[in-house]
mmCIF file of C-alpha atoms in Angstrom:
data_model
loop_
_atom_site.group_PDB
_atom_site.id
_atom_site.type_symbol
_atom_site.label_atom_id
_atom_site.label_comp_id
_atom_site.label_asym_id
_atom_site.label_seq_id
_atom_site.Cartn_x
_atom_site.Cartn_y
_atom_site.Cartn_z
ATOM 1 C CA MET A 8 0.000 0.000 0.000
ATOM 2 C CA SER A 9 1.337 3.413 -0.891
ATOM 3 C CA LEU A 10 1.891 5.881 1.885
ATOM 4 C CA PRO A 11 -0.427 8.879 1.363
ATOM 5 C CA GLU A 12 0.745 12.432 1.038
ATOM 6 C CA PRO A 13 1.203 14.434 4.235
ATOM 7 C CA VAL A 14 -2.152 15.097 5.833
ATOM 8 C CA ARG A 15 -3.465 18.118 7.684
ATOM 9 C CA PRO A 16 -1.890 19.128 11.026
ATOM 10 C CA LEU A 17 -3.174 17.344 14.126
ATOM 11 C CA ALA A 18 -4.961 20.473 15.272
ATOM 12 C CA ALA A 19 -7.248 20.124 12.278
ATOM 13 C CA LEU A 20 -8.356 16.608 13.169
ATOM 14 C CA GLY A 21 -11.159 17.799 15.413
ATOM 15 C CA ASP A 22 -12.841 15.799 18.109
ATOM 16 C CA MET A 23 -14.430 12.375 17.987
ATOM 17 C CA SER A 24 -17.697 13.775 16.676
ATOM 18 C CA ALA A 25 -16.107 15.423 13.644
ATOM 19 C CA GLU A 26 -17.200 14.397 10.169
ATOM 20 C CA PRO A 27 -14.605 12.554 8.097
ATOM 21 C CA ALA A 28 -12.694 14.792 5.739
ATOM 22 C CA ALA A 29 -12.367 14.283 2.017
ATOM 23 C CA PRO A 30 -10.373 11.218 0.999
ATOM 24 C CA ALA A 31 -6.619 11.691 1.002
ATOM 25 C CA ARG A 32 -4.734 11.119 -2.221
ATOM 26 C CA LYS A 33 -2.705 7.975 -2.482
ATOM 27 C CA SER A 34 0.613 9.021 -4.012
ATOM 28 C CA PRO A 35 3.511 8.572 -1.561
ATOM 29 C CA PRO A 36 5.365 11.643 -0.384
ATOM 30 C CA LYS A 37 8.850 12.111 -1.767
ATOM 31 C CA PRO A 38 11.622 13.515 0.419
ATOM 32 C CA ARG A 39 11.262 17.273 0.315
ATOM 33 C CA ALA A 40 13.893 19.341 -1.379
ATOM 34 C CA SER A 41 15.898 21.325 1.119
ATOM 35 C CA HIS A 42 15.384 25.097 1.048
ATOM 36 C CA ARG A 43 18.647 25.569 2.947
ATOM 37 C CA LYS A 44 21.967 24.890 1.318
ATOM 38 C CA ALA A 45 23.849 22.418 3.465
ATOM 39 C CA PRO A 46 27.463 23.243 4.222
ATOM 40 C CA PRO A 47 30.223 21.107 2.722
ATOM 41 C CA GLY A 48 30.464 17.693 4.310
ATOM 42 C CA GLN A 49 33.766 18.431 5.987
ATOM 43 C CA ASN A 50 32.205 21.434 7.770
ATOM 44 C CA ALA A 51 29.100 19.614 9.006
ATOM 45 C CA ARG A 52 29.194 18.739 12.687
ATOM 46 C CA LYS A 53 29.111 15.123 13.806
ATOM 47 C CA ILE A 54 26.546 13.868 16.271
ATOM 48 C CA ASP A 55 25.567 10.565 17.840
ATOM 49 C CA LEU A 56 21.912 9.505 17.731
ATOM 50 C CA ALA A 57 20.053 7.394 20.312
ATOM 51 C CA LEU A 58 16.705 6.114 19.033
ATOM 52 C CA GLN A 59 13.993 4.715 21.288
ATOM 53 C CA GLY A 60 11.717 1.862 20.299
ATOM 54 C CA GLY A 61 7.948 2.052 20.247
ATOM 55 C CA GLY A 62 6.345 0.108 17.394
ATOM 56 C CA SER A 63 4.507 2.327 14.928
ATOM 57 C CA HIS A 64 5.612 5.386 16.898
ATOM 58 C CA GLY A 65 8.992 4.800 15.288
ATOM 59 C CA ALA A 66 7.475 6.820 12.425
ATOM 60 C CA PHE A 67 7.929 9.879 14.651
ATOM 61 C CA THR A 68 11.652 9.097 14.693
ATOM 62 C CA TRP A 69 11.537 8.701 10.912
ATOM 63 C CA GLY A 70 10.260 12.287 10.712
ATOM 64 C CA VAL A 71 12.986 13.538 13.057
ATOM 65 C CA LEU A 72 15.703 11.821 11.031
ATOM 66 C CA ASP A 73 14.262 13.046 7.753
ATOM 67 C CA ALA A 74 14.359 16.673 8.954
ATOM 68 C CA LEU A 75 17.919 16.340 10.276
ATOM 69 C CA LEU A 76 19.138 14.739 7.050
ATOM 70 C CA GLU A 77 17.351 17.341 4.948
ATOM 71 C CA ASP A 78 18.912 20.179 6.956
ATOM 72 C CA GLY A 79 22.397 18.807 6.343
ATOM 73 C CA ARG A 80 24.285 20.649 9.080
ATOM 74 C CA LEU A 81 24.659 17.550 11.256
ATOM 75 C CA VAL A 82 26.226 14.253 10.219
ATOM 76 C CA PRO A 83 25.504 10.999 12.118
ATOM 77 C CA ASP A 84 28.603 9.349 13.539
ATOM 78 C CA GLY A 85 27.112 6.559 15.652
ATOM 79 C CA ILE A 86 23.516 5.421 16.132
ATOM 80 C CA SER A 87 22.216 3.290 18.996
ATOM 81 C CA GLY A 88 18.716 1.922 18.514
ATOM 82 C CA THR A 89 16.238 -0.414 20.123
ATOM 83 C CA SER A 90 13.258 -2.138 18.493
ATOM 84 C CA ALA A 91 11.738 0.346 15.995
ATOM 85 C CA GLY A 92 14.731 2.574 16.754
ATOM 86 C CA ALA A 93 17.006 -0.261 15.666
ATOM 87 C CA MET A 94 15.084 -0.564 12.392
ATOM 88 C CA ASN A 95 15.429 3.169 11.775
ATOM 89 C CA ALA A 96 19.151 3.016 12.588
ATOM 90 C CA ALA A 97 19.852 0.119 10.229
ATOM 91 C CA VAL A 98 17.778 1.536 7.371
ATOM 92 C CA LEU A 99 19.366 4.988 7.723
ATOM 93 C CA ALA A 100 22.888 3.505 7.790
ATOM 94 C CA THR A 101 22.080 1.399 4.718
ATOM 95 C CA GLY A 102 20.860 4.413 2.762
ATOM 96 C CA TYR A 103 23.761 6.554 3.952
ATOM 97 C CA ALA A 104 26.291 3.959 2.839
ATOM 98 C CA HIS A 105 24.753 3.860 -0.645
ATOM 99 C CA GLY A 106 23.824 7.499 -1.214
ATOM 100 C CA GLY A 107 24.688 9.821 1.653
ATOM 101 C CA ALA A 108 22.000 11.910 3.351
ATOM 102 C CA ASN A 109 19.620 11.818 0.389
ATOM 103 C CA GLY A 110 20.041 8.062 0.130
ATOM 104 C CA ALA A 111 19.248 7.718 3.822
ATOM 105 C CA ARG A 112 16.084 9.831 3.474
ATOM 106 C CA GLU A 113 14.870 7.745 0.549
ATOM 107 C CA ALA A 114 15.691 4.491 2.354
ATOM 108 C CA LEU A 115 13.661 5.527 5.415
ATOM 109 C CA ARG A 116 10.722 6.638 3.282
ATOM 110 C CA SER A 117 10.747 3.368 1.347
ATOM 111 C CA PHE A 118 10.941 1.274 4.536
ATOM 112 C CA TRP A 119 8.020 2.992 6.266
ATOM 113 C CA GLN A 120 5.989 2.913 3.066
ATOM 114 C CA ALA A 121 6.458 -0.873 3.043
ATOM 115 C CA VAL A 122 5.399 -1.107 6.702
ATOM 116 C CA SER A 123 2.340 1.109 6.240
ATOM 117 C CA GLY A 124 -0.956 -0.696 6.015
ATOM 118 C CA ASN A 125 0.609 -4.090 6.734
ATOM 119 C CA PRO A 126 -1.083 -5.350 9.930
ATOM 120 C CA GLY A 127 1.325 -8.273 10.156
ATOM 121 C CA CYS A 128 4.146 -5.855 10.989
ATOM 122 C CA MET A 129 2.744 -4.426 14.220
ATOM 123 C CA GLY A 130 -0.234 -6.536 15.189
ATOM 124 C CA ALA A 131 -3.421 -4.500 14.660
ATOM 125 C CA SER A 132 -5.570 -4.023 11.590
ATOM 126 C CA THR A 133 -5.766 -0.682 9.852
ATOM 127 C CA LEU A 134 -8.866 1.516 9.726
ATOM 128 C CA PRO A 135 -11.215 1.106 6.760
ATOM 129 C CA GLY A 136 -11.624 3.613 3.963
ATOM 130 C CA SER A 137 -9.430 6.491 2.879
ATOM 131 C CA PHE A 138 -10.886 9.123 5.214
ATOM 132 C CA GLN A 139 -8.741 11.069 7.665
ATOM 133 C CA TRP A 140 -10.145 9.737 10.935
ATOM 134 C CA PRO A 141 -10.008 11.642 14.247
ATOM 135 C CA ALA A 142 -6.801 10.978 16.172
ATOM 136 C CA TRP A 143 -8.439 8.860 18.879
ATOM 137 C CA MET A 144 -9.529 6.320 16.253
ATOM 138 C CA PHE A 145 -5.914 5.296 15.724
ATOM 139 C CA ASN A 146 -5.854 3.792 19.235
ATOM 140 C CA PRO A 147 -6.978 0.158 18.879
ATOM 141 C CA ALA A 148 -7.815 0.105 22.603
ATOM 142 C CA GLN A 149 -10.797 2.310 21.699
ATOM 143 C CA TRP A 150 -12.103 -0.188 19.160
ATOM 144 C CA PRO A 151 -15.037 -2.420 20.219
ATOM 145 C CA GLY A 152 -13.864 -5.888 21.127
ATOM 146 C CA PHE A 153 -10.142 -5.128 21.026
ATOM 147 C CA ALA A 154 -9.515 -5.806 24.727
ATOM 148 C CA GLY A 155 -11.436 -9.087 24.587
ATOM 149 C CA THR A 156 -9.572 -10.183 21.479
ATOM 150 C CA GLN A 157 -6.216 -9.416 23.100
ATOM 151 C CA ALA A 158 -7.156 -11.309 26.268
ATOM 152 C CA PHE A 159 -8.223 -14.298 24.179
ATOM 153 C CA LEU A 160 -5.030 -14.298 22.103
ATOM 154 C CA HIS A 161 -2.853 -14.107 25.217
ATOM 155 C CA LEU A 162 -4.132 -17.520 26.280
ATOM 156 C CA TRP A 163 -1.583 -18.933 23.841
ATOM 157 C CA SER A 164 2.067 -18.212 23.197
ATOM 158 C CA PRO A 165 3.210 -16.667 19.910
ATOM 159 C CA ALA A 166 4.761 -20.002 18.970
ATOM 160 C CA GLN A 167 1.382 -21.713 19.386
ATOM 161 C CA LEU A 168 -0.471 -19.044 17.411
ATOM 162 C CA ASN A 169 2.166 -18.890 14.671
ATOM 163 C CA PRO A 170 3.651 -22.385 14.369
ATOM 164 C CA PHE A 171 5.146 -21.649 10.932
ATOM 165 C CA GLY A 172 6.957 -18.518 12.111
ATOM 166 C CA LEU A 173 5.436 -16.189 9.505
ATOM 167 C CA ASP A 174 6.823 -12.669 9.948
ATOM 168 C CA PRO A 175 6.043 -9.946 7.365
ATOM 169 C CA LEU A 176 8.223 -7.436 9.226
ATOM 170 C CA ARG A 177 11.264 -9.689 8.892
ATOM 171 C CA ASP A 178 10.692 -9.896 5.143
ATOM 172 C CA ILE A 179 10.485 -6.088 4.893
ATOM 173 C CA VAL A 180 13.636 -5.607 6.964
ATOM 174 C CA ALA A 181 15.498 -8.123 4.802
ATOM 175 C CA ARG A 182 14.600 -6.112 1.690
ATOM 176 C CA HIS A 183 15.561 -2.713 3.125
ATOM 177 C CA VAL A 184 18.680 -3.382 5.205
ATOM 178 C CA ASP A 185 22.080 -4.126 3.641
ATOM 179 C CA PHE A 186 24.337 -5.384 6.423
ATOM 180 C CA PRO A 187 27.593 -5.506 4.399
ATOM 181 C CA ALA A 188 26.937 -1.883 3.367
ATOM 182 C CA ILE A 189 26.433 -0.864 7.016
ATOM 183 C CA GLN A 190 29.680 -2.560 8.028
ATOM 184 C CA ARG A 191 31.721 -0.704 5.419
ATOM 185 C CA GLY A 192 29.734 2.543 5.661
ATOM 186 C CA PRO A 193 30.550 5.698 7.671
ATOM 187 C CA VAL A 194 27.811 5.335 10.323
ATOM 188 C CA ARG A 195 28.438 3.048 13.301
ATOM 189 C CA VAL A 196 25.319 1.136 14.361
ATOM 190 C CA TYR A 197 24.627 -0.386 17.790
ATOM 191 C CA ILE A 198 21.540 -2.561 18.313
ATOM 192 C CA THR A 199 20.268 -3.584 21.764
ATOM 193 C CA ALA A 200 18.459 -6.839 22.558
ATOM 194 C CA THR A 201 17.694 -8.411 25.947
ATOM 195 C CA SER A 202 19.052 -11.840 26.837
ATOM 196 C CA VAL A 203 16.185 -14.055 28.015
ATOM 197 C CA ARG A 204 18.586 -16.157 30.038
ATOM 198 C CA THR A 205 20.484 -13.417 31.910
ATOM 199 C CA GLY A 206 18.216 -10.372 31.572
ATOM 200 C CA GLN A 207 21.222 -8.305 30.480
ATOM 201 C CA PRO A 208 21.504 -6.176 27.337
ATOM 202 C CA ARG A 209 23.416 -7.493 24.331
ATOM 203 C CA ILE A 210 24.853 -4.864 21.999
ATOM 204 C CA PHE A 211 25.213 -6.009 18.398
ATOM 205 C CA LYS A 212 27.682 -4.034 16.290
ATOM 206 C CA GLY A 213 29.989 -4.398 13.307
ATOM 207 C CA ASP A 214 30.005 -7.908 11.883
ATOM 208 C CA GLU A 215 27.599 -9.016 14.639
ATOM 209 C CA LEU A 216 24.782 -7.110 12.938
ATOM 210 C CA SER A 217 22.284 -9.415 11.239
ATOM 211 C CA ILE A 218 18.613 -9.839 10.479
ATOM 212 C CA GLU A 219 18.351 -11.992 13.619
ATOM 213 C CA ALA A 220 19.847 -9.219 15.766
ATOM 214 C CA LEU A 221 17.362 -6.670 14.443
ATOM 215 C CA MET A 222 14.377 -8.965 14.943
ATOM 216 C CA ALA A 223 15.608 -9.842 18.442
ATOM 217 C CA SER A 224 15.734 -6.152 19.319
ATOM 218 C CA ALA A 225 12.053 -5.842 18.323
ATOM 219 C CA CYS A 226 10.807 -9.124 19.820
ATOM 220 C CA LEU A 227 7.960 -8.495 22.252
ATOM 221 C CA PRO A 228 7.448 -11.944 23.798
ATOM 222 C CA GLN A 229 3.681 -11.474 24.077
ATOM 223 C CA THR A 230 3.318 -11.113 20.308
ATOM 224 C CA SER A 231 6.460 -12.537 18.678
ATOM 225 C CA ARG A 232 8.352 -15.794 18.838
ATOM 226 C CA THR A 233 11.604 -15.681 20.798
ATOM 227 C CA VAL A 234 14.561 -14.962 18.505
ATOM 228 C CA LEU A 235 17.698 -17.082 18.695
ATOM 229 C CA VAL A 236 21.072 -15.549 17.882
ATOM 230 C CA ASP A 237 23.935 -18.042 17.954
ATOM 231 C CA GLY A 238 21.690 -20.326 19.992
ATOM 232 C CA GLU A 239 20.980 -17.685 22.655
ATOM 233 C CA PRO A 240 17.352 -16.533 23.138
ATOM 234 C CA TYR A 241 16.609 -12.801 23.002
ATOM 235 C CA TRP A 242 13.632 -10.502 23.553
ATOM 236 C CA ASP A 243 12.990 -6.830 22.891
ATOM 237 C CA GLY A 244 15.926 -4.590 23.755
ATOM 238 C CA GLY A 245 13.619 -2.130 25.496
ATOM 239 C CA PHE A 246 13.604 -4.291 28.628
ATOM 240 C CA ALA A 247 17.332 -3.613 29.145
ATOM 241 C CA GLY A 248 18.119 -0.449 27.182
ATOM 242 C CA ASN A 249 15.667 1.850 25.410
ATOM 243 C CA PRO A 250 17.951 2.950 23.920
ATOM 244 C CA SER A 251 21.373 2.038 25.268
ATOM 245 C CA LEU A 252 23.528 5.173 25.509
ATOM 246 C CA TRP A 253 26.804 3.710 26.720
ATOM 247 C CA PRO A 254 27.828 2.143 23.351
ATOM 248 C CA LEU A 255 27.914 5.672 21.919
ATOM 249 C CA ILE A 256 29.866 6.996 24.894
ATOM 250 C CA TYR A 257 32.570 4.350 24.558
ATOM 251 C CA GLY A 258 32.330 3.535 20.845
ATOM 252 C CA THR A 259 32.674 6.947 19.177
ATOM 253 C CA VAL A 260 34.773 10.066 19.680
ATOM 254 C CA THR A 261 31.771 12.371 19.210
ATOM 255 C CA SER A 262 30.721 14.197 22.382
ATOM 256 C CA ASP A 263 27.271 15.417 21.259
ATOM 257 C CA LEU A 264 24.529 12.835 21.781
ATOM 258 C CA LEU A 265 20.971 13.462 20.565
ATOM 259 C CA LEU A 266 18.210 11.302 22.057
ATOM 260 C CA VAL A 267 14.993 10.879 20.083
ATOM 261 C CA GLN A 268 12.419 10.002 22.740
ATOM 262 C CA ILE A 269 8.989 8.633 21.878
ATOM 263 C CA ASN A 270 7.933 6.906 25.107
ATOM 264 C CA PRO A 271 6.208 9.297 27.541
ATOM 265 C CA LEU A 272 7.721 9.811 30.955
ATOM 266 C CA VAL A 273 4.453 11.275 32.242
ATOM 267 C CA ARG A 274 0.940 10.119 31.357
ATOM 268 C CA GLU A 275 -1.874 11.847 33.191
ATOM 269 C CA GLY A 276 -4.798 9.962 34.706
ATOM 270 C CA ILE A 277 -5.147 6.617 36.428
ATOM 271 C CA PRO A 278 -5.259 3.533 34.187
ATOM 272 C CA GLY A 279 -8.728 2.071 34.540
ATOM 273 C CA THR A 280 -8.836 -1.085 32.445
ATOM 274 C CA ALA A 281 -6.567 -4.123 32.470
ATOM 275 C CA LEU A 282 -5.241 -3.089 29.050
ATOM 276 C CA GLU A 283 -4.511 0.473 30.200
ATOM 277 C CA ILE A 284 -2.692 -0.867 33.262
ATOM 278 C CA GLN A 285 -0.546 -3.158 31.112
ATOM 279 C CA ASP A 286 0.199 -0.357 28.645
ATOM 280 C CA ARG A 287 1.342 2.068 31.339
ATOM 281 C CA LEU A 288 3.379 -0.665 33.031
ATOM 282 C CA ASN A 289 5.171 -1.265 29.726
ATOM 283 C CA GLU A 290 5.890 2.456 29.329
ATOM 284 C CA ILE A 291 7.387 2.658 32.820
ATOM 285 C CA THR A 292 9.414 -0.523 32.285
ATOM 286 C CA PHE A 293 10.751 0.611 28.921
ATOM 287 C CA ASN A 294 11.822 3.985 30.353
ATOM 288 C CA ALA A 295 13.464 2.577 33.495
ATOM 289 C CA SER A 296 16.784 1.678 31.843
ATOM 290 C CA LEU A 297 17.020 5.110 30.193
ATOM 291 C CA VAL A 298 16.416 6.891 33.500
ATOM 292 C CA ALA A 299 19.072 4.704 35.149
ATOM 293 C CA GLU A 300 21.617 5.546 32.446
ATOM 294 C CA MET A 301 20.807 9.239 32.739
ATOM 295 C CA ARG A 302 21.448 9.040 36.477
ATOM 296 C CA ALA A 303 24.859 7.450 35.866
ATOM 297 C CA ILE A 304 25.707 9.982 33.142
ATOM 298 C CA ALA A 305 24.758 12.898 35.400
ATOM 299 C CA PHE A 306 26.997 11.534 38.161
ATOM 300 C CA VAL A 307 30.015 10.998 35.875
ATOM 301 C CA GLN A 308 29.550 14.370 34.193
ATOM 302 C CA ARG A 309 29.616 16.064 37.586
ATOM 303 C CA LEU A 310 32.934 14.337 38.298
ATOM 304 C CA VAL A 311 34.226 15.433 34.872
ATOM 305 C CA ASP A 312 33.124 19.026 35.460
ATOM 306 C CA GLU A 313 34.860 19.002 38.849
ATOM 307 C CA ARG A 314 37.954 17.362 37.260
ATOM 308 C CA ARG A 315 37.857 14.553 39.779
ATOM 309 C CA VAL A 316 38.384 11.841 37.128
ATOM 310 C CA ASP A 317 40.922 11.249 34.375
ATOM 311 C CA LEU A 318 39.658 13.455 31.535
ATOM 312 C CA GLY A 319 41.514 11.270 29.055
ATOM 313 C CA ARG A 320 39.214 8.353 29.891
ATOM 314 C CA TYR A 321 35.844 10.115 30.095
ATOM 315 C CA LYS A 322 33.994 12.318 27.624
ATOM 316 C CA ALA A 323 32.708 15.743 28.489
ATOM 317 C CA LEU A 324 29.375 14.554 27.106
ATOM 318 C CA ARG A 325 26.865 17.049 25.695
ATOM 319 C CA LEU A 326 23.282 15.777 25.815
ATOM 320 C CA HIS A 327 20.395 16.842 23.590
ATOM 321 C CA ARG A 328 16.842 15.574 23.053
ATOM 322 C CA VAL A 329 14.056 15.763 20.493
ATOM 323 C CA SER A 330 10.626 14.778 21.801
ATOM 324 C CA ASP A 331 6.975 15.826 21.723
ATOM 325 C CA GLU A 332 5.094 14.332 24.661
ATOM 326 C CA ALA A 333 2.146 16.677 24.134
ATOM 327 C CA GLY A 334 1.799 15.817 20.460
ATOM 328 C CA LEU A 335 2.139 12.076 21.039
ATOM 329 C CA ALA A 336 -0.148 12.060 24.092
ATOM 330 C CA GLN A 337 -3.309 11.644 22.008
ATOM 331 C CA PHE A 338 -1.923 8.397 20.614
ATOM 332 C CA GLY A 339 -2.130 5.791 23.368
ATOM 333 C CA ALA A 340 0.163 2.828 23.824
ATOM 334 C CA SER A 341 -2.146 0.617 21.759
ATOM 335 C CA SER A 342 -1.564 2.829 18.701
ATOM 336 C CA LYS A 343 1.979 1.431 18.611
ATOM 337 C CA LEU A 344 0.327 -1.699 17.154
ATOM 338 C CA ASN A 345 -1.377 0.250 14.358
ATOM 339 C CA SER A 346 0.375 0.483 10.989
ATOM 340 C CA ASP A 347 -2.334 2.549 9.304
ATOM 341 C CA PRO A 348 -0.532 4.740 6.705
ATOM 342 C CA ARG A 349 -2.444 7.830 7.850
ATOM 343 C CA LEU A 350 -1.192 7.361 11.409
ATOM 344 C CA LEU A 351 2.394 6.816 10.268
ATOM 345 C CA ASN A 352 2.237 9.957 8.171
ATOM 346 C CA LEU A 353 0.871 12.006 11.074
ATOM 347 C CA LEU A 354 3.642 10.742 13.333
ATOM 348 C CA CYS A 355 6.264 11.491 10.686
ATOM 349 C CA GLU A 356 4.983 15.060 10.377
ATOM 350 C CA LEU A 357 5.085 15.442 14.177
ATOM 351 C CA GLY A 358 8.692 14.242 14.158
ATOM 352 C CA ARG A 359 9.687 16.637 11.386
ATOM 353 C CA LYS A 360 8.100 19.538 13.249
ATOM 354 C CA ALA A 361 9.833 18.592 16.516
ATOM 355 C CA ALA A 362 13.226 18.269 14.811
ATOM 356 C CA THR A 363 12.821 21.554 12.961
ATOM 357 C CA GLY A 364 12.033 23.302 16.238
ATOM 358 C CA TRP A 365 15.039 21.711 17.901
ATOM 359 C CA LEU A 366 17.323 22.810 15.066
ATOM 360 C CA GLU A 367 16.072 26.381 15.315
ATOM 361 C CA ASN A 368 16.534 26.519 19.083
ATOM 362 C CA HIS A 369 19.540 24.313 19.782
ATOM 363 C CA LEU A 370 21.717 23.743 16.729
ATOM 364 C CA GLN A 371 24.062 26.428 18.043
ATOM 365 C CA ASP A 372 24.595 24.311 21.186
ATOM 366 C CA ILE A 373 26.274 21.485 19.244
ATOM 367 C CA GLY A 374 29.960 21.384 20.099
ATOM 368 C CA LYS A 375 29.538 23.877 22.933
ATOM 369 C CA ARG A 376 27.045 22.834 25.604
ATOM 370 C CA SER A 377 24.227 20.461 26.493
ATOM 371 C CA SER A 378 20.693 21.512 25.652
ATOM 372 C CA LEU A 379 19.276 18.760 27.898
ATOM 373 C CA ASP A 380 19.698 18.739 31.668
ATOM 374 C CA PRO A 381 19.359 15.092 32.785
ATOM 375 C CA HIS A 382 18.537 16.155 36.333
ATOM 376 C CA THR A 383 15.585 18.286 35.276
ATOM 377 C CA ALA A 384 14.339 15.901 32.604
ATOM 378 C CA TYR A 385 14.825 12.514 34.273
ATOM 379 C CA LEU A 386 15.918 12.681 37.898
ATOM 380 C CA ASP A 387 13.942 15.505 39.509
ATOM 381 C CA LYS A 388 10.313 14.987 40.447
ATOM 382 C CA ARG A 389 8.079 15.362 37.386
ATOM 383 C CA ASN A 390 4.849 17.102 38.284
ATOM 384 C CA THR A 391 4.421 14.897 41.316
ATOM 385 C CA ARG A 392 1.356 16.005 43.254
ATOM 386 C CA GLU A 393 2.076 15.765 46.959
ATOM 387 C CA PRO A 394 -0.258 16.641 49.830
ATOM 388 C CA GLY A 395 -0.124 20.357 50.685
#
């Protein structure tokens, strides 16, 4: 199914009572021509990218990457990704190896176009018709019978439900990722998966990168068969590192690290249904490793700033972040299972907007200072309501 052209901004979606808009046209969007002349490659500043996982919400990261590549003033050095973030990392590195920034943009567009409308990739069916539905309709948890269907399916393991191991996402990844090209290309890629046996993260890099490593990084055990790599069982990397930051700290010389965050740290309200409870539990679990790494980074950076450690062994790391919790809030956790092309396009546009805003406000910080304070963002209390 072709990915439709960019749709109207989210503000124009209206509420749940709004009438459907006119059908969207079907031609896929091409990467936009840049209106800003990028500086010569040798003058562009290098940056490391850390990409969170989150199913279909990885299309938000696609939009962020597309805007950064279009702008041209930053060049990826290393990329660490988990789950959908791992897919984005591998596809970007493949395109970059073959055709530079423009090749990477086209590779990402082609990959997400292949994913769009394919329910076998994420787990939920797409919405009928070609109308632009209200945003809430992209949350399968709002669909009649969805919770009951999920409860029924969870009576069996993925291996029992899929004895032949059919996996459309694996087929798409195999067509869009060129591992030899990544290994000889300029972008270092680090993919996180979680060892079922030890519970520890496994970082795949260099000649360890493979289709099995990517599928392991995206293996949610409730919906996918356990992935074996060299005989070792692995599940989704988000349980142990979403994403893992330390491979970038130790594996590259670049000191600027940009995190693309798609999982919300804060979600208002009390989960009321069993599905809502499970969804929020997953969000908290998949953010826990990131918060722990940020705590360690903040501690080491304080020691670096106070010159209490060997500066030759530790980076003076500069942290940055692109996110849009407010924009993504209307798409619940269940929408991560929805590969409807209209949803993916909306998320991509949100990501482009967030990245463009970050470039306008913080590009000048690259090479000079952090634009993200880990204490404020991850360690301090976040809108905790305590008794007066």
